[in-house]
XYZ file of C-alpha atoms in Angstrom:
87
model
C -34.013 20.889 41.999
C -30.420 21.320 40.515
C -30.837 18.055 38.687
C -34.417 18.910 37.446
C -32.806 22.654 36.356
C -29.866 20.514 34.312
C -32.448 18.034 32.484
C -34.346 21.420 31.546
C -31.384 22.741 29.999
C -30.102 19.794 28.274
C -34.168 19.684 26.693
C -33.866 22.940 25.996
C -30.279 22.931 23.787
C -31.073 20.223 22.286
C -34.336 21.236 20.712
C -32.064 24.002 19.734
C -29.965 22.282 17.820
C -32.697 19.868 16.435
C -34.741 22.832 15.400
C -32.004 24.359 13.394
C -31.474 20.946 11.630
C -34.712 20.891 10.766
C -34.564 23.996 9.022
C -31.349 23.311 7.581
C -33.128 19.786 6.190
C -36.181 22.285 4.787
C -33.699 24.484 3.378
C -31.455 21.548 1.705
C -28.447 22.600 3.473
C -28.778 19.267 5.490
C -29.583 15.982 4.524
C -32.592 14.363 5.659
C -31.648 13.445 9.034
C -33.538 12.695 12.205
C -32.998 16.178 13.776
C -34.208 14.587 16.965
C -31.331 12.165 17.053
C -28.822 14.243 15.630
C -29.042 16.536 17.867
C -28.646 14.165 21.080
C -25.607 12.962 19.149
C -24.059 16.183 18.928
C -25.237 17.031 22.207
C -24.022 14.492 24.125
C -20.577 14.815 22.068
C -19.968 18.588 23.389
C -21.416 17.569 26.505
C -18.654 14.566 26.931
C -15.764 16.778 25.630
C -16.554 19.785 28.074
C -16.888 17.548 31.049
C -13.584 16.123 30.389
C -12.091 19.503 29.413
C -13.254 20.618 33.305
C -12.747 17.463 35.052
C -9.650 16.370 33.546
C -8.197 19.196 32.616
C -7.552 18.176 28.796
C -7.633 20.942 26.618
C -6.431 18.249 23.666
C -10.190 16.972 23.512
C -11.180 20.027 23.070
C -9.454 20.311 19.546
C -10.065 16.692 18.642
C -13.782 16.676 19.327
C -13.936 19.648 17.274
C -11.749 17.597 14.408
C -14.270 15.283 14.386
C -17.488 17.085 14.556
C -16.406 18.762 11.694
C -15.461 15.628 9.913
C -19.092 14.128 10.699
C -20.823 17.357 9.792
C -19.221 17.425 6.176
C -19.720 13.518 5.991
C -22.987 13.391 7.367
C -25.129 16.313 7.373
C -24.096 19.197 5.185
C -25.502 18.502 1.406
C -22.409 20.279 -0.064
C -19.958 18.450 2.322
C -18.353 21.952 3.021
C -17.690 23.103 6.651
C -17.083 27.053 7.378
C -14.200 27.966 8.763
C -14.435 28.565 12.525
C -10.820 31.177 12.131
């Protein structure tokens, strides 16, 4: 059951975040990107950086996950290349 309640959640964010690419693609904020795929990447990416955040106790992947996710969103999926500020 806890395992079946995890893969429900992970289905769940990452439509999420694959639905709001796909509106970002319609709304040419995005490029035209598999939002299915993108998502898992990102998904997977927070996924591995909180797990070793907890289990390691490594707040420095923290910040350089979040150095790169906002170097691939610029490079990768925003049309204008132009990140907002998370400050």
């Amino acid at each position: 059951a806890y395992r079946e309640q995890l893969v429900e959640n992970d289905r769940e964010f990452t439509g999420l975040v694959a639905d709001i690419i796909e509106r970002g693609i319609e709304a040419g904020v995005f490029e035209d990107v598999d939002p299915e795929r993108t998502a898992r990447y990102l998904t997977a990416t927070i996924d591995g950086a909180r797990t070793q955040w907890i289990t390691l106790d490594d707040e420095d992947v923290l910040r350089d996950v979040h150095a790169e996710l906002r170097t691939y969103l610029s490079e990768h999926l925003l049309t204008d290349g132009e990140v907002p500020s998370t400050e």
